[in-house]
mmCIF file of N, CA and C in Angstrom:
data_model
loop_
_atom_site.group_PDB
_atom_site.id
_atom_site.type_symbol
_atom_site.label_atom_id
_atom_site.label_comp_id
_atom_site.label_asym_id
_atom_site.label_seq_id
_atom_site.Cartn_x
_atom_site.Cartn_y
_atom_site.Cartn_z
ATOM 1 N N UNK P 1 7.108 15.849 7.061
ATOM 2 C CA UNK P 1 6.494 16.918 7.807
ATOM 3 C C UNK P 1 5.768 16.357 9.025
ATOM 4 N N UNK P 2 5.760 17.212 9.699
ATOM 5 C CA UNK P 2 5.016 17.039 10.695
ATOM 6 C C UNK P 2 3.391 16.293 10.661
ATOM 7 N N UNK P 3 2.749 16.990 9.749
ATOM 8 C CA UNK P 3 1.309 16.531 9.728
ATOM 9 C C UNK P 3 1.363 15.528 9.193
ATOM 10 N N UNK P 4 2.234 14.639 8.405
ATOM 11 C CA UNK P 4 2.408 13.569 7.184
ATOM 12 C C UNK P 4 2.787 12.138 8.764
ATOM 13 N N UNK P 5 3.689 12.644 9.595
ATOM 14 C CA UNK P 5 3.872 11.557 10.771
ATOM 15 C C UNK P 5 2.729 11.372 11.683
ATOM 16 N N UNK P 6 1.739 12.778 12.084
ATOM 17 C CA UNK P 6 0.267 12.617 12.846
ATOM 18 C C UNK P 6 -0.894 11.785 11.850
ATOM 19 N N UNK P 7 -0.445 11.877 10.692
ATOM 20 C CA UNK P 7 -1.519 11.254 9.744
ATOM 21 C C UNK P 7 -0.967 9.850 9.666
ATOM 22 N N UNK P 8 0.273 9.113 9.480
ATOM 23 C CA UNK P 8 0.425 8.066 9.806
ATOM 24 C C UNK P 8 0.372 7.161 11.217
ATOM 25 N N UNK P 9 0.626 7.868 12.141
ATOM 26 C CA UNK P 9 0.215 7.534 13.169
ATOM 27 C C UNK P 9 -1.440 7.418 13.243
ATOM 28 N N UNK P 10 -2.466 7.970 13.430
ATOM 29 C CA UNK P 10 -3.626 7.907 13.371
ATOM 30 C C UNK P 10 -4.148 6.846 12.445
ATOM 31 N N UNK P 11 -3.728 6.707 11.226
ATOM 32 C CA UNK P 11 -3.634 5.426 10.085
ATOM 33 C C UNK P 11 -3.447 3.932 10.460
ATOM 34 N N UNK P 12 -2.501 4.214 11.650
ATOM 35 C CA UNK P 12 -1.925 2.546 11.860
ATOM 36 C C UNK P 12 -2.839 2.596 13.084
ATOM 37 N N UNK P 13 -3.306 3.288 13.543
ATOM 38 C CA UNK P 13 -4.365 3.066 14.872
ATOM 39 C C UNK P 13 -5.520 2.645 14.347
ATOM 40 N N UNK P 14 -5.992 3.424 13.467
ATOM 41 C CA UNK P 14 -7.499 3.627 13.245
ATOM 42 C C UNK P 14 -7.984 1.907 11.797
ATOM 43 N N UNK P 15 -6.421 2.016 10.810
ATOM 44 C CA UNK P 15 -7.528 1.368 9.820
ATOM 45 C C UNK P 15 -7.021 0.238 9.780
ATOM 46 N N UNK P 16 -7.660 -1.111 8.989
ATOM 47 C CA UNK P 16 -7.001 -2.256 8.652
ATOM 48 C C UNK P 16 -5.763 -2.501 7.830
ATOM 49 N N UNK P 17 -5.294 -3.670 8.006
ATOM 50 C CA UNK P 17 -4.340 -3.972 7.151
ATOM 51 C C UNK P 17 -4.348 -3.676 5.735
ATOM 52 N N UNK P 18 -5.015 -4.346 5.643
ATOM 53 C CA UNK P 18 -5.139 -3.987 3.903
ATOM 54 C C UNK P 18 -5.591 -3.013 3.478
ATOM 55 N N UNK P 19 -6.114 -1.985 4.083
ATOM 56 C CA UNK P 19 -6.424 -0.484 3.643
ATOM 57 C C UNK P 19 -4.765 0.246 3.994
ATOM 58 N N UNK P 20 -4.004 -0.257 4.911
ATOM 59 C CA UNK P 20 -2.558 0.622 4.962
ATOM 60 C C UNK P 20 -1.863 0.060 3.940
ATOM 61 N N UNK P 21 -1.819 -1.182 3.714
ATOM 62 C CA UNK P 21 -0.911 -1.884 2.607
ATOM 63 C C UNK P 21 -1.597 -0.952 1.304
ATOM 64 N N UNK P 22 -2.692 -0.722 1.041
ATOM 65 C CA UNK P 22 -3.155 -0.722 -0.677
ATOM 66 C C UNK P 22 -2.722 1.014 -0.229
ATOM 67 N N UNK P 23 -2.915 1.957 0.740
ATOM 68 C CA UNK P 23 -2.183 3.278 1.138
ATOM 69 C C UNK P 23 -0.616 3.093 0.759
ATOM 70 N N UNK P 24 -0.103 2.525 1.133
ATOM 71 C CA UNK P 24 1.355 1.899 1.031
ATOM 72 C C UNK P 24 1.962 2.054 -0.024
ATOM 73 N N UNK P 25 1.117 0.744 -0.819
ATOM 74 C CA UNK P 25 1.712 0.857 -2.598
ATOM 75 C C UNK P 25 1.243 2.088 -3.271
ATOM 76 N N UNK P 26 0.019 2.717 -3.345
ATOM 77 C CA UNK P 26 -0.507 3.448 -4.029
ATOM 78 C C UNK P 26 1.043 5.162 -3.841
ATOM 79 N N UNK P 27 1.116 4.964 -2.624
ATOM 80 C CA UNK P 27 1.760 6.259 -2.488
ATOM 81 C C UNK P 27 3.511 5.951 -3.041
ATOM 82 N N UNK P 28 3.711 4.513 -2.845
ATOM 83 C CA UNK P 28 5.199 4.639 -3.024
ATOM 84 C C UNK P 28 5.218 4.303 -4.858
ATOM 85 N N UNK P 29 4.027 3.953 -5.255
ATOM 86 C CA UNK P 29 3.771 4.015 -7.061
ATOM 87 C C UNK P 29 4.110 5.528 -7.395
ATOM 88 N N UNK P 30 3.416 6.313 -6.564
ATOM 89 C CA UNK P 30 3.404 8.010 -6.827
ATOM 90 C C UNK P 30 4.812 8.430 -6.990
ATOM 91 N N UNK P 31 5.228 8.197 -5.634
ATOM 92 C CA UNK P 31 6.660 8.783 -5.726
ATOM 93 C C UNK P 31 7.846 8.511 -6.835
ATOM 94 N N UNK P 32 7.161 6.751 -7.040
ATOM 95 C CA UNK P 32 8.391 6.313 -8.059
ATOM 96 C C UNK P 32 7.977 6.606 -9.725
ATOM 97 N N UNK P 33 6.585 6.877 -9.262
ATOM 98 C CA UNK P 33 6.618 7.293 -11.156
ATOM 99 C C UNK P 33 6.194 6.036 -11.633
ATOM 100 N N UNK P 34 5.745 4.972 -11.327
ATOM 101 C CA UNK P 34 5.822 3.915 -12.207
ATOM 102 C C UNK P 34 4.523 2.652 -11.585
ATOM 103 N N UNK P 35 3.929 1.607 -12.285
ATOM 104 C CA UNK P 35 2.997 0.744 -11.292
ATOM 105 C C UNK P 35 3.918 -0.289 -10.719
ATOM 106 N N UNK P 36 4.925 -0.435 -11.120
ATOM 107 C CA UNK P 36 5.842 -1.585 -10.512
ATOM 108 C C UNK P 36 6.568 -1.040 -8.865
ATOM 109 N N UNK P 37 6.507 -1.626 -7.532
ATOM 110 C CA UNK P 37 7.032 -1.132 -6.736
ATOM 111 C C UNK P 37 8.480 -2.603 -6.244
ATOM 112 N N UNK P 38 9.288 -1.773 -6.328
ATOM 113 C CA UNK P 38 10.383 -2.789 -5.947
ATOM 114 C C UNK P 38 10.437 -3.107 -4.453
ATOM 115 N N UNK P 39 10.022 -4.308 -3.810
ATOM 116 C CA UNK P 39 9.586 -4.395 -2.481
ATOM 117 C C UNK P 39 9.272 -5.603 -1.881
ATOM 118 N N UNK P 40 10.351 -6.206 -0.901
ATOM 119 C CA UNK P 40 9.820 -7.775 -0.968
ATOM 120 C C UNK P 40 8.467 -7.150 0.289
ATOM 121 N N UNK P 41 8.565 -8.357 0.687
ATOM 122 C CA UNK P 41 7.170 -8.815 1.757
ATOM 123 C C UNK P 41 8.013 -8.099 3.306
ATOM 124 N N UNK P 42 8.695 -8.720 3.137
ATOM 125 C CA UNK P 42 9.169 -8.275 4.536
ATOM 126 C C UNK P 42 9.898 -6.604 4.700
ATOM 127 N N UNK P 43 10.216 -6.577 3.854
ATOM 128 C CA UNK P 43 10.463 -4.966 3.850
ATOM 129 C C UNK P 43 9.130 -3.929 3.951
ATOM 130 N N UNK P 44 8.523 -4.590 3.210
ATOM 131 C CA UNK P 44 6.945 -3.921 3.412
ATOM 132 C C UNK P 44 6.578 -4.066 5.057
ATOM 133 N N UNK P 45 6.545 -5.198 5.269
ATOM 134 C CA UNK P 45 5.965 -5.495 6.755
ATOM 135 C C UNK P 45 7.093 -4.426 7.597
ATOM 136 N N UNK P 46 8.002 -4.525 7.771
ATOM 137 C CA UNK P 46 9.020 -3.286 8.343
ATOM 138 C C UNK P 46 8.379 -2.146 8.539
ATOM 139 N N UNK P 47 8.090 -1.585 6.937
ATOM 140 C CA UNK P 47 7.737 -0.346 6.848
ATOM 141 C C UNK P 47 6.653 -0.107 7.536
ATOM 142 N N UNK P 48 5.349 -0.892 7.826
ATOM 143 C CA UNK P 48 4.151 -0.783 8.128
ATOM 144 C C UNK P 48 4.138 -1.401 9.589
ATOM 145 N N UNK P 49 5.168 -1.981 9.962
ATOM 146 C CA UNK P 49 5.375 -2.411 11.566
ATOM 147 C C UNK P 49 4.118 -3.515 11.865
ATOM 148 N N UNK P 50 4.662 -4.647 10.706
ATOM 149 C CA UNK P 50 3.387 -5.621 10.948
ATOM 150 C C UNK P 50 4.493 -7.008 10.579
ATOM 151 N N UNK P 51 3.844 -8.118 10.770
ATOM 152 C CA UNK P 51 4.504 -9.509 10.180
ATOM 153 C C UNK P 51 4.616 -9.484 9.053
ATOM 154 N N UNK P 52 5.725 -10.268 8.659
ATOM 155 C CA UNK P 52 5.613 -10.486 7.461
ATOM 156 C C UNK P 52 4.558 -11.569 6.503
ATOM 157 N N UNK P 53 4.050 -12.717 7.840
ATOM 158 C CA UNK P 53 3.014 -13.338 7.295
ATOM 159 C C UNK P 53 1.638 -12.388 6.948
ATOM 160 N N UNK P 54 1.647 -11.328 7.586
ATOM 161 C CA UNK P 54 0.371 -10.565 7.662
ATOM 162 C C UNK P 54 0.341 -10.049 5.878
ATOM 163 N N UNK P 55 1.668 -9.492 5.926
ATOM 164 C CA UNK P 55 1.499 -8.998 4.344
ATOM 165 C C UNK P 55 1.101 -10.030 3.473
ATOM 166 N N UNK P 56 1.864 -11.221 3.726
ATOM 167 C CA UNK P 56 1.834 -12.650 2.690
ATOM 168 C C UNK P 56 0.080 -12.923 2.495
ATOM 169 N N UNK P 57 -0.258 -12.751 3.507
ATOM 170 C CA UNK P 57 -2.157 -12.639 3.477
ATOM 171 C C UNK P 57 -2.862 -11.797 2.356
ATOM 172 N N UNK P 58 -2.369 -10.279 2.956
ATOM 173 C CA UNK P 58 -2.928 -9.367 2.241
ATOM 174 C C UNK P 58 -2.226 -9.359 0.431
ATOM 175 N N UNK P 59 -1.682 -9.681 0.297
ATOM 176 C CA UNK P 59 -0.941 -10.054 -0.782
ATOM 177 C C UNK P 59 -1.573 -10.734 -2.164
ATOM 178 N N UNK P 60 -1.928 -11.916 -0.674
ATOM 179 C CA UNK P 60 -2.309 -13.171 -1.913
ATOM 180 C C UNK P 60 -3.758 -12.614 -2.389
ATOM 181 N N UNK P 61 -4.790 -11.938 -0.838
ATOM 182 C CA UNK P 61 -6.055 -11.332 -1.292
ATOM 183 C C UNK P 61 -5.790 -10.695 -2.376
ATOM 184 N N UNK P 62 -5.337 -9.292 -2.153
ATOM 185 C CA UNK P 62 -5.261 -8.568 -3.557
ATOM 186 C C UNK P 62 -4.873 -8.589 -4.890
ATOM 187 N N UNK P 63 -3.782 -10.076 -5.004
ATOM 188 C CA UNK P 63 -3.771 -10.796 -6.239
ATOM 189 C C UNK P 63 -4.785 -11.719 -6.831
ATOM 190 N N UNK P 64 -5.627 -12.350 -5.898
ATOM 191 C CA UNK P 64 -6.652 -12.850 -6.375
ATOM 192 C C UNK P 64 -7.976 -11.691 -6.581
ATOM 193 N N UNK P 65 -7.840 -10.484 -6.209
ATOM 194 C CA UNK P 65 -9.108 -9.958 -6.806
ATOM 195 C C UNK P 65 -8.561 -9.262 -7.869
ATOM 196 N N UNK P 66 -7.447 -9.549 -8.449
ATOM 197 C CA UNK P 66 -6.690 -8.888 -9.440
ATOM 198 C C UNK P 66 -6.382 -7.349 -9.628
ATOM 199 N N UNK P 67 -5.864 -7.201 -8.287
ATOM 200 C CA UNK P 67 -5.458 -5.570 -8.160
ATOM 201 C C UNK P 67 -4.008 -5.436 -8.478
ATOM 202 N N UNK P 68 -3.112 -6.593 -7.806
ATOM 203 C CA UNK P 68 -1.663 -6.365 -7.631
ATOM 204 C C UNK P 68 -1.457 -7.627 -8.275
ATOM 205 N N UNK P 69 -0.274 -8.224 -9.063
ATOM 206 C CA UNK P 69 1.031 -9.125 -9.070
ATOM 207 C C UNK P 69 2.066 -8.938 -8.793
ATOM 208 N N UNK P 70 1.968 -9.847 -7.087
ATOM 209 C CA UNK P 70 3.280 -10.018 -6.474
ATOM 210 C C UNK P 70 3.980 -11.545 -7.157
ATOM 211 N N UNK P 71 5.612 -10.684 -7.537
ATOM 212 C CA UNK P 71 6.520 -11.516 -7.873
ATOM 213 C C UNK P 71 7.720 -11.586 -6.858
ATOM 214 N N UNK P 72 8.256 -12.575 -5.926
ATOM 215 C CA UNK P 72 9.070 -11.928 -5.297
ATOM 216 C C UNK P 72 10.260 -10.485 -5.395
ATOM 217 N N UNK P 73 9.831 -9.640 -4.293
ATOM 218 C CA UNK P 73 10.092 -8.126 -4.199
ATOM 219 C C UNK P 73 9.713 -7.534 -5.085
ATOM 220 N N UNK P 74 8.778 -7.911 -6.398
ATOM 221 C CA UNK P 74 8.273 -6.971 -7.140
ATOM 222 C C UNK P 74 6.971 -6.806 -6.928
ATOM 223 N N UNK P 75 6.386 -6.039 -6.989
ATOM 224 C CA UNK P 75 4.486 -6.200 -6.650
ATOM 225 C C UNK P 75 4.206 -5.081 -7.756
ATOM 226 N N UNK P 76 2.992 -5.515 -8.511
ATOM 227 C CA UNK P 76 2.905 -4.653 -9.634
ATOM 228 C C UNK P 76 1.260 -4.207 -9.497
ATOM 229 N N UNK P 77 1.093 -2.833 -9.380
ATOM 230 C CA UNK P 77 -0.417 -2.491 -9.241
ATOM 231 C C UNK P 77 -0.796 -2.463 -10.700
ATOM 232 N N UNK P 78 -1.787 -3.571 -11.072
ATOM 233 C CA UNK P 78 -2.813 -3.311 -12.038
ATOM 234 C C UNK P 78 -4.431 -3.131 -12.091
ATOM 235 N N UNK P 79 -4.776 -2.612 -10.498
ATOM 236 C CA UNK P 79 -5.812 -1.904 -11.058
ATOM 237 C C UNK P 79 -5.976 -1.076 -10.007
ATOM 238 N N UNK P 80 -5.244 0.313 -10.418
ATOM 239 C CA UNK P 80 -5.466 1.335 -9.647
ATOM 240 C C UNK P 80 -6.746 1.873 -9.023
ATOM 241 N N UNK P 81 -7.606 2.109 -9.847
ATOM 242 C CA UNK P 81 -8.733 2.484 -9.310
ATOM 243 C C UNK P 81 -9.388 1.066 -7.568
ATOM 244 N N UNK P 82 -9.263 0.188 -8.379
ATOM 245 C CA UNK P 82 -9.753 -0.379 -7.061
ATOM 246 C C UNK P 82 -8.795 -0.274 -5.525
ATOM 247 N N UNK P 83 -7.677 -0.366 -6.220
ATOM 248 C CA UNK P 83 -6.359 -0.038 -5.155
ATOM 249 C C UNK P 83 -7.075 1.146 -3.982
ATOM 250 N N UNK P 84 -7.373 2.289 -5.053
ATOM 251 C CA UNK P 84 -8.032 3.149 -4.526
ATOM 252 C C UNK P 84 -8.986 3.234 -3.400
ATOM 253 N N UNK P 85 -9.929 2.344 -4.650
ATOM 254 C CA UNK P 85 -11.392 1.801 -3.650
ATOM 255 C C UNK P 85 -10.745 1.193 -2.081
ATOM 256 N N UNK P 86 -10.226 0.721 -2.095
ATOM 257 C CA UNK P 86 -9.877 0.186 -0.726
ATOM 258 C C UNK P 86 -8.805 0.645 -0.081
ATOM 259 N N UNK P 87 -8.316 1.519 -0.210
ATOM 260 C CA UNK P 87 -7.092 2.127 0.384
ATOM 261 C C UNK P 87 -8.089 3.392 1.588
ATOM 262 N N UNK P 88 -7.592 3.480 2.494
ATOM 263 C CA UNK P 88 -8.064 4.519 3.661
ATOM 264 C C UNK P 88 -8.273 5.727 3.150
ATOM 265 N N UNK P 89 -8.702 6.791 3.614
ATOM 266 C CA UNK P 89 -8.913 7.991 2.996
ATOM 267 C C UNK P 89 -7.257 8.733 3.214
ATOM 268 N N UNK P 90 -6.389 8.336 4.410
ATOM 269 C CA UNK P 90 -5.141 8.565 4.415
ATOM 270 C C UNK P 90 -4.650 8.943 2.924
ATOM 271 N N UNK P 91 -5.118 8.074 2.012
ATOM 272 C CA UNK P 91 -3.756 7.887 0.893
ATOM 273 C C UNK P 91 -4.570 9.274 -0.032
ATOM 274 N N UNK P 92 -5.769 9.528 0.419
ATOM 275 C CA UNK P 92 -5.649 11.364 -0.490
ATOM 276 C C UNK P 92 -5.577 11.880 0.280
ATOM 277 N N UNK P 93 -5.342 12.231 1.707
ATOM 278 C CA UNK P 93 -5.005 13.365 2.195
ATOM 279 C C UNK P 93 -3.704 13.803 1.900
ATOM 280 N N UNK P 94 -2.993 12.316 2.272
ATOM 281 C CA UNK P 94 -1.104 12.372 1.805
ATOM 282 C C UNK P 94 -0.909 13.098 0.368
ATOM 283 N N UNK P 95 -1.563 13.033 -0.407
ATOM 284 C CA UNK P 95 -1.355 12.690 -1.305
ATOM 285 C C UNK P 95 -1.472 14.217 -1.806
ATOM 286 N N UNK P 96 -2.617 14.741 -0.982
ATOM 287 C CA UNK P 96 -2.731 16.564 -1.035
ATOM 288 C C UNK P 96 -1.661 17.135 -0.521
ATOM 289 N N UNK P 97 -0.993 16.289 0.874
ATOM 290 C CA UNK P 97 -0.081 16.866 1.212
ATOM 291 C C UNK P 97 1.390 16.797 0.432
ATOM 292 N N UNK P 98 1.714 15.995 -0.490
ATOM 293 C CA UNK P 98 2.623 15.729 -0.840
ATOM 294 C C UNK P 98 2.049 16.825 -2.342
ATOM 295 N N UNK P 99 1.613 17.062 -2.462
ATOM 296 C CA UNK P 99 1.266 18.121 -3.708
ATOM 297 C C UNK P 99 1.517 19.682 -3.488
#
């Protein structure tokens, strides 16, 4: 929809990396039903129009505060709530909108 592309646009202007990445997984967990997202690094970086070293960063952060385990192309959210905590406010608006 329309408002779902003005809200991503405004997203990649306004917030950090790692608040679009933890937006990222949280929403494509939703869609797939599941905490496992099938997804290397660089496909991610694609999607989010960033390096792929940039993700490899944000990556390793959020595995060491024990939110995600990235396995190559698998990244597995285990602790949603914090995912949360740091994800932009983007990922509930989408998230109304996708409801």
């Amino acid at each position: 929809t329309l408002r779902c592309g003005s809200q991503n646009a405004v997203c990649n202007a306004c917030h950090s990396l790692e608040q679009r990445v933890c937006r990222w997984l949280l929403g494509a967990a939703d869609r797939c039903g599941r905490r496992r997202v099938d997804m290397s690094q660089a496909a991610l970086a694609d999607a989010l129009g960033v390096r792929r070293q940039s993700i490899g960063e944000v990556a390793v952060r959020l595995q060491r505060h024990g939110l995600i385990v990235y396995r190559r192309g698998d990244i597995e959210l285990l602790d949603r709530a914090a995912l949360e905590a740091r994800a932009c406010e983007c990922y509930r608006t989408l998230r109304e909108v996708y409801r």
